[in-house]
XYZ file of C-alpha atoms in Angstrom:
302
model
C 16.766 -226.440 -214.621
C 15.691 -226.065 -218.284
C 16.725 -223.899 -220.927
C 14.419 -220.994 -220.384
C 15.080 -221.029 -216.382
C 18.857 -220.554 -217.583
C 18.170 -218.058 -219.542
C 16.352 -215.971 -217.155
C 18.921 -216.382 -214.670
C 21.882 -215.475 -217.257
C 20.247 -212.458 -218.276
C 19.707 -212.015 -214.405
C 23.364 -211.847 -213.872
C 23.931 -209.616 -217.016
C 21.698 -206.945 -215.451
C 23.024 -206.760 -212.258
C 26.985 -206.344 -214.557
C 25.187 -203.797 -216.242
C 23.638 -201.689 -213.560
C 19.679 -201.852 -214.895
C 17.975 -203.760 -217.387
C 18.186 -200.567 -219.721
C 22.123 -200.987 -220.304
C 21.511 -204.467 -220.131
C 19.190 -204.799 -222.977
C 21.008 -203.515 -225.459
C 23.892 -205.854 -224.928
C 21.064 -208.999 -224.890
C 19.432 -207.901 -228.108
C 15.857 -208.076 -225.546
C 13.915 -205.226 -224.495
C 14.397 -203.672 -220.757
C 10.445 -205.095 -220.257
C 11.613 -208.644 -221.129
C 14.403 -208.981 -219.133
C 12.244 -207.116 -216.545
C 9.956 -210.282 -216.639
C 12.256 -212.754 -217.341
C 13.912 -211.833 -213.717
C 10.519 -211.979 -212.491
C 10.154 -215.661 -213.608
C 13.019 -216.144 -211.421
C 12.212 -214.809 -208.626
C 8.860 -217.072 -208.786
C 10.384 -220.298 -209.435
C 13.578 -219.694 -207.045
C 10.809 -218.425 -204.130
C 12.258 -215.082 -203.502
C 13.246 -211.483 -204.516
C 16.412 -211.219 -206.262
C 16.350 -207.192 -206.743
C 14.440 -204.310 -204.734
C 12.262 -202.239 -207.475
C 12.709 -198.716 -207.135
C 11.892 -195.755 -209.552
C 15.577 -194.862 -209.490
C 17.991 -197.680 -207.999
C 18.716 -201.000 -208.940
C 19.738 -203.060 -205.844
C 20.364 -206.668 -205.357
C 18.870 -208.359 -202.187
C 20.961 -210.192 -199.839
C 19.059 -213.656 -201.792
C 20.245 -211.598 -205.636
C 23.858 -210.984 -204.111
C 24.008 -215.075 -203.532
C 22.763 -215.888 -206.802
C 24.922 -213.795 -208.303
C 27.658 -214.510 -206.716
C 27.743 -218.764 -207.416
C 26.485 -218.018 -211.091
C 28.002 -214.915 -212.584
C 31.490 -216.211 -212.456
C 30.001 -219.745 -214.582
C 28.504 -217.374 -217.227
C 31.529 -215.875 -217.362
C 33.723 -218.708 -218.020
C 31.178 -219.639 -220.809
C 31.528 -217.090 -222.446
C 35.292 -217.429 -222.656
C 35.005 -220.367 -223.854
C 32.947 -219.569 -226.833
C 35.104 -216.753 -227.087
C 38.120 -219.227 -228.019
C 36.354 -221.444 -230.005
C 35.421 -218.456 -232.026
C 38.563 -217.127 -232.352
C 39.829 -220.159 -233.934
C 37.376 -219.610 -237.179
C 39.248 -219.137 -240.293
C 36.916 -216.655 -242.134
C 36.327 -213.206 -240.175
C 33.191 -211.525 -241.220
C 30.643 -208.930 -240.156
C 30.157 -205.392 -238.861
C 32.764 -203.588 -236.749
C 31.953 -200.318 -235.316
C 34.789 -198.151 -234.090
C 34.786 -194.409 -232.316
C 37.803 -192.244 -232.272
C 39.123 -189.019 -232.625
C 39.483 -187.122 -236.139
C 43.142 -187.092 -236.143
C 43.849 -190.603 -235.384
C 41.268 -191.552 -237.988
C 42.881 -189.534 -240.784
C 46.253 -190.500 -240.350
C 46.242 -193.498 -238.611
C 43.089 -196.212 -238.737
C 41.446 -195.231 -241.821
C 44.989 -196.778 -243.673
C 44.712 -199.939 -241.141
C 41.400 -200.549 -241.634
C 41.464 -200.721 -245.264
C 44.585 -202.625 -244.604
C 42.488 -204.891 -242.240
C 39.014 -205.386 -244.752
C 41.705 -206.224 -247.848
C 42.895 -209.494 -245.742
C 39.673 -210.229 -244.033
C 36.598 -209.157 -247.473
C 33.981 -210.488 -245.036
C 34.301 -207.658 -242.542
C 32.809 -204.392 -242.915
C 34.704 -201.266 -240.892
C 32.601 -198.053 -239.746
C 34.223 -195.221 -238.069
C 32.668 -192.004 -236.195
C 34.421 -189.738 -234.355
C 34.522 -188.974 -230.917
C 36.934 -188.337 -228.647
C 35.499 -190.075 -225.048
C 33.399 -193.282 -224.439
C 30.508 -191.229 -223.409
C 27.877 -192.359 -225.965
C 29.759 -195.638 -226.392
C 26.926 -197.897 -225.006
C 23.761 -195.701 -227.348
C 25.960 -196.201 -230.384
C 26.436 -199.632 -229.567
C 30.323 -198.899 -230.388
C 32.642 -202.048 -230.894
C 35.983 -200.452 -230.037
C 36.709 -196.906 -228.627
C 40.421 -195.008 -229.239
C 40.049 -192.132 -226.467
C 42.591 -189.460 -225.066
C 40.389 -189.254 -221.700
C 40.217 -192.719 -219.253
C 36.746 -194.077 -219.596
C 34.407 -194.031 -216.428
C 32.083 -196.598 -217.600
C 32.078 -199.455 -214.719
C 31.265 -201.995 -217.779
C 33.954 -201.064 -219.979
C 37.551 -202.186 -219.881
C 40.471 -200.035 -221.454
C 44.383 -200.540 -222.782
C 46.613 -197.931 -222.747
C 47.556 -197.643 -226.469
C 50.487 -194.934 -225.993
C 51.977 -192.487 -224.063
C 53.731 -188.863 -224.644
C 55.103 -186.288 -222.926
C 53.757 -182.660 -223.536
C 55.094 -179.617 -223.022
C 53.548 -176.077 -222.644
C 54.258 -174.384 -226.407
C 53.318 -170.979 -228.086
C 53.946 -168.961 -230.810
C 56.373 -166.483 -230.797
C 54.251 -163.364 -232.301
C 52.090 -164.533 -229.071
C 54.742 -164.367 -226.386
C 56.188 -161.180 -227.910
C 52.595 -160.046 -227.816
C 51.641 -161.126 -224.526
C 54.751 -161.830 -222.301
C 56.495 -164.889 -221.292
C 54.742 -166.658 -218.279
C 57.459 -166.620 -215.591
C 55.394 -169.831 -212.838
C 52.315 -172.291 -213.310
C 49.688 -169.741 -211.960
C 50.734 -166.896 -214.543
C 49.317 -169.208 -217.225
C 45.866 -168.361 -215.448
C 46.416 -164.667 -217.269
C 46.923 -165.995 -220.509
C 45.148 -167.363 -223.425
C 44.675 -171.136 -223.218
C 44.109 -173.523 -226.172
C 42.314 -176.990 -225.215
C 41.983 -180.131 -227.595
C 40.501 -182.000 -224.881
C 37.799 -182.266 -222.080
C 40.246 -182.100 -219.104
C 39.001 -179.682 -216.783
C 42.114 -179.118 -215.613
C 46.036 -179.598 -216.232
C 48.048 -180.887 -213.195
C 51.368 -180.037 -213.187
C 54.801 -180.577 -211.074
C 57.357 -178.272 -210.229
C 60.034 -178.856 -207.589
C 58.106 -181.717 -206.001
C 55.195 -179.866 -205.841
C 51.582 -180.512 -207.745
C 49.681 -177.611 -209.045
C 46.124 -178.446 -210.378
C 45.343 -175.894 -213.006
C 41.597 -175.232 -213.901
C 41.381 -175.135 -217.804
C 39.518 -171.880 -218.597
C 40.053 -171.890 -222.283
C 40.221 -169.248 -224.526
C 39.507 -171.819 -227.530
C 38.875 -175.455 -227.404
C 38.705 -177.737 -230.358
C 38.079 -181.381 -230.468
C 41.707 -182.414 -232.599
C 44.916 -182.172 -231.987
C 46.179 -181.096 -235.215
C 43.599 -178.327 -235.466
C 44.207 -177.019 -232.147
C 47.956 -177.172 -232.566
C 46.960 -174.790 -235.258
C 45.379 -172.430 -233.883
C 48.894 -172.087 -231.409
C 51.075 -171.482 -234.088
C 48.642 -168.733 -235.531
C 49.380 -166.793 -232.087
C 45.885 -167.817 -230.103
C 47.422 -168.474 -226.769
C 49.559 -171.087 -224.793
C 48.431 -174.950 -225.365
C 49.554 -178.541 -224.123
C 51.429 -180.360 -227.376
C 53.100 -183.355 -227.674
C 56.914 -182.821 -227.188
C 57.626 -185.112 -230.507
C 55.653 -182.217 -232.491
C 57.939 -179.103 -230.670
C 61.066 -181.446 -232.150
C 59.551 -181.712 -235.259
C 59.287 -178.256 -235.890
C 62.863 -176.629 -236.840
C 61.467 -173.094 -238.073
C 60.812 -171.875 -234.887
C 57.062 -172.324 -235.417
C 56.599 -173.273 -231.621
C 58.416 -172.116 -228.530
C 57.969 -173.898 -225.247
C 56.712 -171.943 -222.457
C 58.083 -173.049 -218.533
C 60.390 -175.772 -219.671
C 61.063 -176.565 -215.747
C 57.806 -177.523 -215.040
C 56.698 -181.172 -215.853
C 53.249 -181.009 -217.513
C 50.605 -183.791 -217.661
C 51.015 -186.631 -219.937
C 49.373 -187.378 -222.983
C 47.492 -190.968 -223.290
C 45.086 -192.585 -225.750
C 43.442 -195.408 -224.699
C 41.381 -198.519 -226.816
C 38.347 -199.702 -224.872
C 36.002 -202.106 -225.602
C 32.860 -203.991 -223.399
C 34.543 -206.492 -220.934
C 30.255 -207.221 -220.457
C 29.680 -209.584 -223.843
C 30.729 -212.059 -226.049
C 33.049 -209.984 -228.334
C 33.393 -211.234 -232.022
C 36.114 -212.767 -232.960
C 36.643 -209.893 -236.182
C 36.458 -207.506 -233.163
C 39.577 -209.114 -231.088
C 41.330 -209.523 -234.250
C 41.075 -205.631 -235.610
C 41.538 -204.722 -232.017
C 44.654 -206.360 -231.762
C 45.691 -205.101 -234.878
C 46.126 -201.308 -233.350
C 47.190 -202.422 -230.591
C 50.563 -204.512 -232.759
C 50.633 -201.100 -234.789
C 50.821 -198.651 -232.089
C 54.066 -199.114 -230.956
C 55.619 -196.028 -232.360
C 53.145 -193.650 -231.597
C 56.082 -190.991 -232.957
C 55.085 -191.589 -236.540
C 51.572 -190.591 -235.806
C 52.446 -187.413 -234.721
C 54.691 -186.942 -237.581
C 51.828 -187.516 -239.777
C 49.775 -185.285 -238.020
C 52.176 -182.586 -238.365
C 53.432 -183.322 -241.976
């Protein structure tokens, strides 16, 4: 086998971990046509089909599934290796591109990651915000902090932290509106989102209630939307570290006996390339400084 008959057949096996040569190619820095033809080559030189061509569906034959199967897990442990080798450079340097939401940005990895390019001059940071790992792949994102579990088959996620929330509202609201008295009252009030959740699952004597989020404002922060439920919009799902922060009676929680959903945010990255060795190190960087998740709230909040 020479070097370009490995290559086809590695970017072979990255296409089938991708789903499509699309996905694929921007992971391989090729085109979709290229390693289109380069699985063609394959196919001619190993004397058989290695994927049915359809308009719509890319599916391995039984003779791709084989292939794939004795070589994918080689490639893999390849790349590993160069992984640790690369990890063991002294100098980091390069681009880093990281998604997350506003709030965690502004009080929590815009301070690390000036904190991060200070020790390491060679590395250059650059944040957008989003909240979900939906454009993740198009943006050709590094890292992705998320309150909402990916569903990306070629992406790989850490819990980062969890909270408990609680149902909270104003009290000019419940004065104005009533006090919900059971889970399905909430339905008649005004609900504040700050996420994508289409619903909120809750648990009350050992039974699970599946709430569909019809909200009467959604926002995509925390902070903002914890905002707008202090200024008497409705009922909304905070963090129970910001209700104990509060000592004004701002806030008042709203079914205490019910156990709400929990809050999680989640770093992701692509478990479907060689990942820079800058990229492990920042990564594991918020991982080491999320342990008190606490403080970011009180940030949030102060």
């Amino acid at each position: 086998m020479d070097a370009k008959e490995l290559g086809n057949l590695y970017w072979f096996c990255l296409s089938v971990e991708c789903g499509g040569y699309a996905p694929a190619s921007l992971l391989a820095t090729a085109s979709a046509p290229t390693l289109s033809r380069a699985v063609s080559q394959l196919e001619e030189k190993v004397g058989e089909k290695l994927i049915h061509r359809h308009a719509k569906k890319f599916q391995l034959t039984n003779a791709g599934e084989e292939y794939y199967r004795r070589f994918a897990p080689i490639f893999k442990q390849v790349d590993e290796q160069w992984l640790n080798l690369s990890n063991t450079q002294a100098t980091l340097t390069g681009d880093i591109y990281v998604s997350c939401p506003e709030p965690f940005a502004d009080y929590f990895l815009q301070n690390l990651a000036i904190e991060f390019m200070t020790e390491h001059p060679g590395v250059k940071i650059h944040i957008s915000f989003s909240s979900d790992t939906e454009n993740y792949i198009d943006e050709r994102i590094d890292l992705a902090i998320v309150t909402t579990p990916s569903n990306i088959p070629t992406l790989i996620q850490k819990t980062l932290f969890q909270t408990e929330l609680v149902l909270a509202a104003s009290p000019k609201y419940l004065k104005a509106q009533g006090i919900p008295n059971n889970i399905e009252s909430l339905l008649e009030h005004n609900l504040l989102a700050g996420n994508t959740m289409p619903f909120w699952e809750f648990k009350y004597q050992g039974a699970t209630t599946k709430l569909p989020v019809m909200a009467k404002y959604s926002i995509n922060s925390l902070r903002l939307m914890i905002n707008a439920v202090k200024a008497g919009m409705g009922i909304g799902l905070i963090p129970k570290e910001v209700l104990e922060f509060e000592k004004d009676t701002v806030l008042q929680r709203v079914l205490p006996d019910v156990e709400c959903p929990k809050g999680k945010a989640y770093i992701v990255w692509s478990d479907r390339q060689l990942i820079a060795s800058r990229v492990v190190a920042f990564r594991e960087k918020i991982i080491q400084k999320m342990d008190k998740p606490s403080d970011l709230f009180k940030s949030i909040m102060s």
